[in-house]
Coordinates of C-alpha atoms in Angstrom, one line a residue:
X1 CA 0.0 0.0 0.0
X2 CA 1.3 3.6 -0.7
X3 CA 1.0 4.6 2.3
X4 CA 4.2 7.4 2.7
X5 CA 2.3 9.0 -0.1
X6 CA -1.3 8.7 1.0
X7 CA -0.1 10.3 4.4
X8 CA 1.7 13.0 3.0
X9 CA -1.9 13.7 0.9
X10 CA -3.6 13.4 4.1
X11 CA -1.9 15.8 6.0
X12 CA -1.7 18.4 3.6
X13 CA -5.2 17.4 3.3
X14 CA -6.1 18.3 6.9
X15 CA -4.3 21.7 7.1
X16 CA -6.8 22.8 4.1
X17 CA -10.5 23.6 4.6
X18 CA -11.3 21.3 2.1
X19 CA -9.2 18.7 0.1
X20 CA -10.8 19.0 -3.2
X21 CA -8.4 21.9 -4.6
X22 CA -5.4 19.2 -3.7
X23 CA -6.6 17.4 -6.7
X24 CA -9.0 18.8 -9.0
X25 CA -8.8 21.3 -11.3
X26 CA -10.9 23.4 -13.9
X27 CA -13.3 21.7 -15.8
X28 CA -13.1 22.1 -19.6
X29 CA -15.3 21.1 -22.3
X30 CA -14.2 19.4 -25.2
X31 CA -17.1 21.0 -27.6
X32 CA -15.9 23.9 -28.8
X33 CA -11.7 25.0 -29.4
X34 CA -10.9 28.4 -28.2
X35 CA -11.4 30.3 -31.6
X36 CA -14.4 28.9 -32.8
X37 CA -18.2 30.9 -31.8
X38 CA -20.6 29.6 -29.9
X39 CA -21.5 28.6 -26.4
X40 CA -18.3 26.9 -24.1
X41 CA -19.3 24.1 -21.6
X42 CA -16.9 24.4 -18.4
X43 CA -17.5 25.3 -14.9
X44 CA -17.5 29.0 -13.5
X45 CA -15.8 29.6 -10.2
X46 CA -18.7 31.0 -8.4
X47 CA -20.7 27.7 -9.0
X48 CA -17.3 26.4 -6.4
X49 CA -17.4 28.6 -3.7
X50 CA -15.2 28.1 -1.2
X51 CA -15.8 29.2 2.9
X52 CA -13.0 31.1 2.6
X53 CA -12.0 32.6 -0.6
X54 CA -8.7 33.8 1.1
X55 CA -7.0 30.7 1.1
X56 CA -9.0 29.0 -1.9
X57 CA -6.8 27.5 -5.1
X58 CA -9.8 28.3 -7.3
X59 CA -9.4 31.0 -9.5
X60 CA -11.6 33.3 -11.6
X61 CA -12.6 31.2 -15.0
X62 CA -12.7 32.8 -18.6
X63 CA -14.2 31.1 -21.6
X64 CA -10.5 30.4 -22.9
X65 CA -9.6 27.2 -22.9
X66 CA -6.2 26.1 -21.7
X67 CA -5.0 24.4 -25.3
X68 CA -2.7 21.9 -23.9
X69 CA -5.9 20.5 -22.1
X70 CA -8.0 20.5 -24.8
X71 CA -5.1 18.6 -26.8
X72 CA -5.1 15.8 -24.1
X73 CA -8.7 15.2 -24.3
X74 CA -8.7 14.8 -27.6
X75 CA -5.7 12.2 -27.4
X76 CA -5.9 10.4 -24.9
X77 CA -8.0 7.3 -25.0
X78 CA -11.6 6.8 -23.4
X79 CA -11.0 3.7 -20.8
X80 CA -14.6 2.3 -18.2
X81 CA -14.2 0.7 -15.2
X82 CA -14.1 -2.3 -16.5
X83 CA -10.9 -2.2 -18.7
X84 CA -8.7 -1.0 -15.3
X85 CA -10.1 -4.3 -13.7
X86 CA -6.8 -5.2 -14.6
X87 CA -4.9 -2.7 -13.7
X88 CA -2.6 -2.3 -10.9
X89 CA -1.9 1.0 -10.8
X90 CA -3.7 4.2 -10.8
X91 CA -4.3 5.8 -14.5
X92 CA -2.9 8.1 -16.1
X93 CA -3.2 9.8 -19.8
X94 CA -6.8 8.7 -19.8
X95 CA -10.6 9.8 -19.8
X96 CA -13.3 8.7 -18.6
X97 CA -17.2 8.8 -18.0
X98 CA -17.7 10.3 -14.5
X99 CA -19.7 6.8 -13.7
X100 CA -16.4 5.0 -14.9
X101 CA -14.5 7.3 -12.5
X102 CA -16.3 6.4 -9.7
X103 CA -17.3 2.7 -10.0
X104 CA -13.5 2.4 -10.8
X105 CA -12.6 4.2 -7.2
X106 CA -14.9 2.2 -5.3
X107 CA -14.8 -0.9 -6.9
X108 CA -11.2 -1.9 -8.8
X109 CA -9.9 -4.8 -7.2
X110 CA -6.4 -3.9 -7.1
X111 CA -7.1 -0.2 -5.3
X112 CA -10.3 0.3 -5.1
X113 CA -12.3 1.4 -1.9
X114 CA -13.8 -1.8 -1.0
X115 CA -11.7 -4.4 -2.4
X116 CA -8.3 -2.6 -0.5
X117 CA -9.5 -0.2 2.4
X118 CA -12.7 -0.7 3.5
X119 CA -13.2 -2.1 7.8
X120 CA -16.0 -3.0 9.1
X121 CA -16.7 -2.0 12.5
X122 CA -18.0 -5.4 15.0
X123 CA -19.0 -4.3 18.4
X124 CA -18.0 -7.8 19.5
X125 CA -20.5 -9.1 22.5
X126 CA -24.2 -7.3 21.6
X127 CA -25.2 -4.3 23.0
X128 CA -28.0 -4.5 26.0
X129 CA -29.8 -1.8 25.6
X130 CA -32.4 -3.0 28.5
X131 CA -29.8 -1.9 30.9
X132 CA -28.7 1.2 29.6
X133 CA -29.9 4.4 31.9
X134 CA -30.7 6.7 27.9
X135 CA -29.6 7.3 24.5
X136 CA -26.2 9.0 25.5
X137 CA -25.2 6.1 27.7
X138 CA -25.4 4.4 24.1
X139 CA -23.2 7.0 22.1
X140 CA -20.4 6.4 25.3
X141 CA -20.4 2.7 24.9
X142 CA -20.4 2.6 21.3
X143 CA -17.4 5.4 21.5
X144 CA -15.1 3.3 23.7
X145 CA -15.8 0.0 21.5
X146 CA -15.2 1.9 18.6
X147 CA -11.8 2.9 20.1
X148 CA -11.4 -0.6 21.6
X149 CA -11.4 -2.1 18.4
X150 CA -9.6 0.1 16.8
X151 CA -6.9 0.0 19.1
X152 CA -6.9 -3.8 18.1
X153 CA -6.1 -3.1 14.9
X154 CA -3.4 -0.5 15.7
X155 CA -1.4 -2.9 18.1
X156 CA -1.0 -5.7 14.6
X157 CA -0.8 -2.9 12.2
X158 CA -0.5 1.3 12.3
X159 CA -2.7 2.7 9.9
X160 CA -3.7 6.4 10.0
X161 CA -5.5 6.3 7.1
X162 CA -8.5 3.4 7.9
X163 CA -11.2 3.4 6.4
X164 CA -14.1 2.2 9.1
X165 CA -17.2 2.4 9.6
X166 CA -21.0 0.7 11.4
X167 CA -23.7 -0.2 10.0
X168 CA -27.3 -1.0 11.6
X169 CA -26.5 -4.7 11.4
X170 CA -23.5 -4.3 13.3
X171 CA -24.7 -2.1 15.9
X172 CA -28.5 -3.6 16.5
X173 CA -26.7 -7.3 16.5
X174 CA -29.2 -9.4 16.5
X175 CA -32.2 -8.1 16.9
X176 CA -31.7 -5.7 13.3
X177 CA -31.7 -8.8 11.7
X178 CA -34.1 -10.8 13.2
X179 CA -36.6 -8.3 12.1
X180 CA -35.1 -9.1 8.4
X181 CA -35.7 -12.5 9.5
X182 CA -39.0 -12.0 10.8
X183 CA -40.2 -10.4 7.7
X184 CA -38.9 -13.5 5.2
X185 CA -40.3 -15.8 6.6
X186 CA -43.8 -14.3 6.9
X187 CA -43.5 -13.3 3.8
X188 CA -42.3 -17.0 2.5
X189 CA -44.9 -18.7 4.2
X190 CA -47.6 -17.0 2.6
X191 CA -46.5 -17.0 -0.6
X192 CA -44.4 -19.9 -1.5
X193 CA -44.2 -22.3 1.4
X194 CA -44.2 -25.6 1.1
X195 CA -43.8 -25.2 -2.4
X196 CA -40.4 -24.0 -3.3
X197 CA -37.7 -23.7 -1.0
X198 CA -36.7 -20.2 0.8
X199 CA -33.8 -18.8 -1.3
X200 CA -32.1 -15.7 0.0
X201 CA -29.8 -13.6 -2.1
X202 CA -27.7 -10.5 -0.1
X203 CA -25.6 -8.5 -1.9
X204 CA -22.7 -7.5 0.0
X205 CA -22.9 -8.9 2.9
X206 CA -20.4 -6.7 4.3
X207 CA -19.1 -8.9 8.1
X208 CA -21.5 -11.6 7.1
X209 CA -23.1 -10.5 10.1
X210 CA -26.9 -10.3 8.6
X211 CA -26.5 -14.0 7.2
X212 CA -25.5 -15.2 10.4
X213 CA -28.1 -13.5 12.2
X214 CA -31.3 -14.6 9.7
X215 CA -30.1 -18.5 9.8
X216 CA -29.7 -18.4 13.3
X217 CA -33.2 -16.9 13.9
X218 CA -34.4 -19.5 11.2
X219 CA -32.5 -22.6 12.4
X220 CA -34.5 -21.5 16.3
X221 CA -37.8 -20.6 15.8
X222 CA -38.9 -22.4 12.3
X223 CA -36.7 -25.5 11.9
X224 CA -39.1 -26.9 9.4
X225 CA -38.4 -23.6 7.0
X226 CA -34.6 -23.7 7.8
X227 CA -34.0 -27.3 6.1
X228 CA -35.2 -25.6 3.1
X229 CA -33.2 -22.1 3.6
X230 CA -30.6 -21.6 0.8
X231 CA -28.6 -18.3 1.6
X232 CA -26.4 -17.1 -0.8
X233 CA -24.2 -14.0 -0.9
X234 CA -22.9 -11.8 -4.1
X235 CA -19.7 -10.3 -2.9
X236 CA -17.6 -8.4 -5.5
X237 CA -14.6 -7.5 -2.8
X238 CA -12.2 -10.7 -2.5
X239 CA -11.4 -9.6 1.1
X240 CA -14.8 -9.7 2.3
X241 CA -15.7 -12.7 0.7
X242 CA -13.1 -14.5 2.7
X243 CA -13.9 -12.8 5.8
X244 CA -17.4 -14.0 5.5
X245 CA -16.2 -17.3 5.1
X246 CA -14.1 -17.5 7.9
X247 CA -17.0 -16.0 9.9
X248 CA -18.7 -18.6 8.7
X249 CA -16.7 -21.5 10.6
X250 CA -15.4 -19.7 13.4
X251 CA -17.8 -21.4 16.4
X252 CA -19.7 -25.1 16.1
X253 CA -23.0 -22.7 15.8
X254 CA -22.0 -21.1 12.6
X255 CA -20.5 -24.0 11.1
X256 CA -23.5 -26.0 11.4
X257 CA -25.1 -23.3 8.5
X258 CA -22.2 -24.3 5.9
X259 CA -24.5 -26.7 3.8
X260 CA -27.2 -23.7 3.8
X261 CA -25.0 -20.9 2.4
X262 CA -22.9 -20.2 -0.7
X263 CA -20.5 -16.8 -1.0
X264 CA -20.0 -16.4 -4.3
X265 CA -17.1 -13.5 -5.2
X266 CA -18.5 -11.9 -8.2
X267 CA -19.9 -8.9 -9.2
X268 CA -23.3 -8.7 -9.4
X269 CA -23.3 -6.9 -13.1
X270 CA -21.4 -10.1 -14.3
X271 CA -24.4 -12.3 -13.1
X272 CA -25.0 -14.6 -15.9
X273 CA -27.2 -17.2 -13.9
X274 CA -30.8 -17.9 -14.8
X275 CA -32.9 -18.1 -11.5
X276 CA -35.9 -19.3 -12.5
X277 CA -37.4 -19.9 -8.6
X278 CA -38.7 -17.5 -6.6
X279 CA -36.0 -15.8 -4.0
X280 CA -35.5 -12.8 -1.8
X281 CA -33.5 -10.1 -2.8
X282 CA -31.7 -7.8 -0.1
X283 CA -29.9 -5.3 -0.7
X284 CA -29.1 -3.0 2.5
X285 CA -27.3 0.4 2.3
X286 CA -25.9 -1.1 -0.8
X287 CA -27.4 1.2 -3.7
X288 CA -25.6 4.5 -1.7
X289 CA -22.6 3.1 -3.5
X290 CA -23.6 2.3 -6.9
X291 CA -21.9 4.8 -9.6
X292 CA -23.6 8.0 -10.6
X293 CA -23.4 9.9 -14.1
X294 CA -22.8 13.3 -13.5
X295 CA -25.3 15.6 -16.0
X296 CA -25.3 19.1 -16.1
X297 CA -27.9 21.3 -18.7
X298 CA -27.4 23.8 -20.9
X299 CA -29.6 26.8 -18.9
X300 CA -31.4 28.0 -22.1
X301 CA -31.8 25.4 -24.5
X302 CA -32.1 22.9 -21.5
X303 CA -30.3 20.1 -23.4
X304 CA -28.2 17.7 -21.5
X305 CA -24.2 17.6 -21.5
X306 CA -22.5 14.1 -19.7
X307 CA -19.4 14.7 -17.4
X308 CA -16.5 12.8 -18.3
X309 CA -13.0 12.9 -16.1
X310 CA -9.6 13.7 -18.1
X311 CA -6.4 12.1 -15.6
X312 CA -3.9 13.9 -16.9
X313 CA 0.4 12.8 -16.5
X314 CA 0.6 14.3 -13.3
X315 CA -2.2 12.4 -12.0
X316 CA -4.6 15.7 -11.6
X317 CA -8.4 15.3 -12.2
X318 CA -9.8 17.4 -15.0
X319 CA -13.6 17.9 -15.8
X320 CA -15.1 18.0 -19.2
X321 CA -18.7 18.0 -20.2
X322 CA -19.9 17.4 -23.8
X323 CA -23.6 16.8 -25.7
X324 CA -22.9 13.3 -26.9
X325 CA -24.8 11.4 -24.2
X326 CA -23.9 7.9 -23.8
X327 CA -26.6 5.0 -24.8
X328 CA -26.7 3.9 -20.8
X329 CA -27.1 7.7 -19.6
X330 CA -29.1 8.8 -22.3
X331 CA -31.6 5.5 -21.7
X332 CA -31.8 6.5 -17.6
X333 CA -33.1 9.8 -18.9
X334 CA -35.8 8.2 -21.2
X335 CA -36.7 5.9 -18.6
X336 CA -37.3 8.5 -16.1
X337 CA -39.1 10.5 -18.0
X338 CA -41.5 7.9 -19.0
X339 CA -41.7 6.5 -15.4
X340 CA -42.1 9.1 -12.9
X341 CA -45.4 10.2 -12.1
X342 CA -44.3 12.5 -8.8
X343 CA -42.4 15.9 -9.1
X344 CA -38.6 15.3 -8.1
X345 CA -35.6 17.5 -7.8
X346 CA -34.2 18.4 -10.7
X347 CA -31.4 21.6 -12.1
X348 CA -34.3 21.9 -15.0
X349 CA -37.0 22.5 -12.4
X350 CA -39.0 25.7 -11.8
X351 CA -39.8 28.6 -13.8
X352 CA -37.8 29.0 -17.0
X353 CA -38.2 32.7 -17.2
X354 CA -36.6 32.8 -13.9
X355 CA -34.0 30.5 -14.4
X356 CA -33.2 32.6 -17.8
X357 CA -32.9 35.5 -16.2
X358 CA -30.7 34.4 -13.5
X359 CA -28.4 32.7 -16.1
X360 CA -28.1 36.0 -18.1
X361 CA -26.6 38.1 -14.8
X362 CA -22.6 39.2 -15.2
X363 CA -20.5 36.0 -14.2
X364 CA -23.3 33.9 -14.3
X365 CA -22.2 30.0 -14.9
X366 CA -22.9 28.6 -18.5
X367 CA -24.2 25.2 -16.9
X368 CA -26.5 24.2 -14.6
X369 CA -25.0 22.2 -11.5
X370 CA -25.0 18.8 -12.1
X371 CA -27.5 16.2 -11.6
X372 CA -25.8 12.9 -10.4
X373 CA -28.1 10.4 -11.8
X374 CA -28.2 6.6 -10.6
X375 CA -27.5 4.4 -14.1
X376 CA -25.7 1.8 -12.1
X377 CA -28.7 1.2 -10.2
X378 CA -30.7 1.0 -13.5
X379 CA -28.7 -1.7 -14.5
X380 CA -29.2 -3.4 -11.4
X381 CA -33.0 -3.2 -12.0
X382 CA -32.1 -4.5 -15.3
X383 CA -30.2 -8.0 -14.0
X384 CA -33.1 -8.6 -11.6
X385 CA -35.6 -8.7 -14.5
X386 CA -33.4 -10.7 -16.2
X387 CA -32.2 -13.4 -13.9
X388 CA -34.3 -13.2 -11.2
X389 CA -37.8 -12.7 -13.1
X390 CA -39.2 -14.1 -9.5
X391 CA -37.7 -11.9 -6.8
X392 CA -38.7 -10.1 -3.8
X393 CA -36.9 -7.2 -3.4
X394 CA -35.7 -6.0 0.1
X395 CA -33.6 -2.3 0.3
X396 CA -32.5 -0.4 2.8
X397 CA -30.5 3.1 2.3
X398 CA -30.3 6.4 3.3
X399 CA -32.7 9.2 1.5
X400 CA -30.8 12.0 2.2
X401 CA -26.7 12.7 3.6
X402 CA -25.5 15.5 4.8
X403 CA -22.0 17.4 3.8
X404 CA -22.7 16.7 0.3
X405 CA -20.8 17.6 -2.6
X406 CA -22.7 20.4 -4.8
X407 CA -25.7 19.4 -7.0
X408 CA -28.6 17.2 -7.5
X409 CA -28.5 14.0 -5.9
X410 CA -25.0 14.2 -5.0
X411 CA -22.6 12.2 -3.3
X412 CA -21.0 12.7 0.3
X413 CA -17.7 12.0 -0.4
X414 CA -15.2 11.3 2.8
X415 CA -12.3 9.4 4.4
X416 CA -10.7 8.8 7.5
X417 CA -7.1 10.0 8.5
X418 CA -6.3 10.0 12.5
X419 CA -9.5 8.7 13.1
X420 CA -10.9 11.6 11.9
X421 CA -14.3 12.1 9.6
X422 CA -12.7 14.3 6.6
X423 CA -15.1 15.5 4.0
X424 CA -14.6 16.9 1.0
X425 CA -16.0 19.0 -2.0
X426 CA -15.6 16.3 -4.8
X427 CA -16.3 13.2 -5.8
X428 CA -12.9 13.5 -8.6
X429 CA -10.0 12.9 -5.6
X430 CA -7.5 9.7 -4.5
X431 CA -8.8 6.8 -6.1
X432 CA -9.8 4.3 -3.5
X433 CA -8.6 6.5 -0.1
X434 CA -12.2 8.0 -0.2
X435 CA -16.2 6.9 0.4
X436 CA -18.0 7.9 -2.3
X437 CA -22.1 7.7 -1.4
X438 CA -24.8 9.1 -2.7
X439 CA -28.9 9.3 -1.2
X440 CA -31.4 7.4 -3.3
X441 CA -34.5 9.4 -4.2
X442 CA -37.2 6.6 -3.7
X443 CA -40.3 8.0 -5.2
X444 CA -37.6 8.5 -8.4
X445 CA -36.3 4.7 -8.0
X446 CA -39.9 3.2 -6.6
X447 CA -40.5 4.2 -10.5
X448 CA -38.1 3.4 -12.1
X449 CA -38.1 0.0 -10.7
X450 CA -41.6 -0.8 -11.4
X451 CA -41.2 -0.3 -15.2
X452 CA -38.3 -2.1 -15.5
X453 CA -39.5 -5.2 -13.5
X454 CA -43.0 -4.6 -13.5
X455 CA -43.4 -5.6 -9.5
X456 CA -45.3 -3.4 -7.1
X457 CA -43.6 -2.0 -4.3
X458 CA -44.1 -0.1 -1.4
X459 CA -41.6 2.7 0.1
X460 CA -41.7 3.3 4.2
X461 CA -39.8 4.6 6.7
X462 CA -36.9 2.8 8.3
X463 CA -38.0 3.3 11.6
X464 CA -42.0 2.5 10.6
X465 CA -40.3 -1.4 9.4
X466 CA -38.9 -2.1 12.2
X467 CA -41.6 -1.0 14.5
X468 CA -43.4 -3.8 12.5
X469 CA -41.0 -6.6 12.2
X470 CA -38.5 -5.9 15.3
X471 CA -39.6 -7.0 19.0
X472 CA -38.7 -3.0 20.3
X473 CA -38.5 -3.6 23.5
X474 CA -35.3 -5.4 22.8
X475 CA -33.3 -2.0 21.7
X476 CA -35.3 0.5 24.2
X477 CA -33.1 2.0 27.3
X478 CA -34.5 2.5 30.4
X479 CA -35.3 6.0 29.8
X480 CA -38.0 4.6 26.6
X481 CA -35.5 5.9 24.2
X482 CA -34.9 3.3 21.7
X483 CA -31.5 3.7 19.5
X484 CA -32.4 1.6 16.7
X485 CA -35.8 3.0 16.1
X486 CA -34.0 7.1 16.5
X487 CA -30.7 6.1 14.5
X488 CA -30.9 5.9 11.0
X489 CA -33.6 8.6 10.0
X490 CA -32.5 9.5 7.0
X491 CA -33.3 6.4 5.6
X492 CA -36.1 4.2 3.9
X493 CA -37.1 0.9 2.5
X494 CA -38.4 -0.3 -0.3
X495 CA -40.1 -3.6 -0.4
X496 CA -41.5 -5.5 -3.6
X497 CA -44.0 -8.3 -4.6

């Protein structure tokens, strides 16, 4: 790992009020060369304020290109995700869609986020929340486990720069999964049971705690559904498949689900398996994580332009925008249009008059923020139909995040250094060293997903699931607060039928 260097970054990282002018750059546009009329398509400064202009790296933009720029663009070859699969190193002297960009960051198995950096946090024994005085005796236990465990890791091997973080599983162990549990096997039973056999599919299964915790509650309370339970994880990181193994047979308890499960280390957009029974889906705080396009719009003529990232020799980040839309972008846009029958945010949104006018004022921006738009996801939708014409799905994430980068539907993009939270302006920085997540807008994807896979479906709130699957009084402190019902408010679920 390049660690010496990834240190240095993070320290001059930390001395800065935000880390996005160590590595990115003005965006250009590839349209239009310097002498030739029309409207340019780049990025004006005042759409990237900074909090403090005094020590900002940005700089005033004019509408002339930097030729040597312009040159690379046009030179260097267009690459996806998906050609660097192989790669070892970082690119350089390469473009990219911004989807590319990002899949390729979180995602490349050699340095991407998950495959290399990612640690999941494990509270060890559960949390008893029945003898806890409130809420805040909670946050202090959680704090010194957190440090605890980290100190762990510390004492086999120093790392300033890891990358961990909870989730609800981890924390709410066992009770967050029993209520998944809970819910299957309902759901199962009226449905399918003793028909087919209950298949459960969870993409990334992160510690394997959530397998572990369903098959358990399975194996206790309805032994005649277990011996037809067939659990099976999609894991595209190599580590974590591994570590869910070897979760798997670490006690006599968990090894007596091996002829139940299968972990199969793939991605799940290389699924070329026809599932012709009916399953369960789940896919929790898994779609935050799925690569966005960026799209900004022409203010006036409201057409769409599709961000692509230029890596130039130096390794420095360089945004273009251009009208040529991509066939996977362009079809997102088609799709939505056709499928949304609710209002949602949108750069385009509003009163054009207004909007006109506003883009006409002295160093007004030429562009529209951008719009991040989930395609990735659309896939996803698209490899359900496919090969899983009979699923259920189950999904969990988070509807909104805060510290987001500028735009529509934009990411929060972070990373840890000292044990430190650290986030930044930009989702174009370090490839692998940072989280890139973005909210899902559910009345967009409840859509969405219904005309791709024709399933109905039903969006709630987190908290209003487990008040219906979860046995409550298992996370409520003596005060009556209740951490799993009050964490976790920024996010939803989606079921379908």
């Amino acid at each position: 790992m390049d660690s010496p260097l990834i240190a240095q970054v993070f320290r001059h990282l930390l001395s800065h009020q935000t880390c996005s002018r160590l590595r990115f750059h003005p965006p250009l546009s590839r349209r239009i060369p310097p002498n030739a009329p029309g409207r340019r398509y780049y990025r004006s400064s005042n759409e990237d304020e900074v909090e403090d202009r005094s020590t900002s790296n940005w700089q005033q933009r004019t509408d002339i290109f930097p030729p040597d720029k312009l040159r690379e663009y046009e030179r260097y070859p267009m690459v996806t995700s998906d050609i660097l699969r192989s790669r070892r190193e970082r690119p350089k002297r390469v473009k990219m869609l911004a989807r590319d960009f990002i899949e390729d960051s979180l995602y490349n198995p050699h340095y991407g986020y998950f495959p290399k950096q990612v640690v999941i946090f494990s509270p060890g024994r559960p949390f008893d929340f029945n003898s806890m005085a409130n809420e805040p005796e909670f946050h202090t236990q959680l704090g010194e486990r957190y440090t605890a465990f980290e100190d762990a890791l510390d004492a086999e091997v120093p790392n300033e720069s890891r990358q961990l973080w909870h989730t609800p599983t981890e924390l709410f162990r066992p009770y967050y999964g029993e209520a998944i549990a809970r819910y299957l096997v309902t759901n199962y039973k009226l449905s399918n049971y003793p028909l087919h056999d209950l298949i459960i599919f969870e993409l990334g299964a992160g510690n394997g705690t959530l397998m572990l915790n369903i098959l358990e509650f399975i194996r206790d309370f309805e032994p005649d559904v277990y011996a037809r339970t067939k659990f099976k994880v999609i894991e595209i990181s190599s580590a974590l498949a591994s570590l869910q193994t070897s979760q798997l047979m670490k006690t006599a308890s968990s090894r007596g689900h091996t002829d139940h499960v299968e972990i199969i280390n793939r991605s799940v957009f290389a699924w070329d398996t026809y599932v012709p029974a009916p399953c369960y889906f789940l896919a929790l705080e898994v779609f935050d994580n799925f690569a966005h396009d960026s799209i900004r719009y022409d203010p006036f003529t409201e057409e769409p332009l599709q961000g692509t990232v230029l890596i130039d020799n130096s390794g420095d980040f360089w945004e273009f925008y251009t009208k040529h839309i991509d066939p996977v972008a362009a079809r997102f846009l088609r799709v939505r249009r056709a499928a949304c029958s609710r209002p949602f945010d949108h750069p385009l949104r509003g009163s054009r008059f207004i909007r006109q006018l506003k883009f006409r004022l002295p160093l007004a921006p030429n562009m529209t923020v951008p719009e991040y738009t989930p395609t990735r996801l659309m896939q996803f939708f698209d490899i359900l139909r496919e090969y899983f014409p009979l699923h259920q799905l189950l999904t969990s994430d988070f509807h909104a995040l805060p510290d987001a980068v500028k735009g529509y539907n934009a990411p929060l993009v972070q990373t840890r250094y000292q044990r430190r939270t650290v986030p930044v302006t930009t989702p174009y920085v370090q490839q692998g060293y940072f989280d890139i997540l973005f909210p899902t807008d559910f009345a967009v994807i409840e859509d969405v997903y219904r005309a791709i896979t024709g399933k109905l479906t039903r969006v709630m709130a987190h908290e209003e699931f487990l008040k219906r699957w979860a046995y409550v009084e298992d996370s409520a402190t003596k005060s009556g607060e209740n951490p799993m019902l009050s964490w976790y408010k920024n996010s939803s679920v989606m079921i379908s039928t």
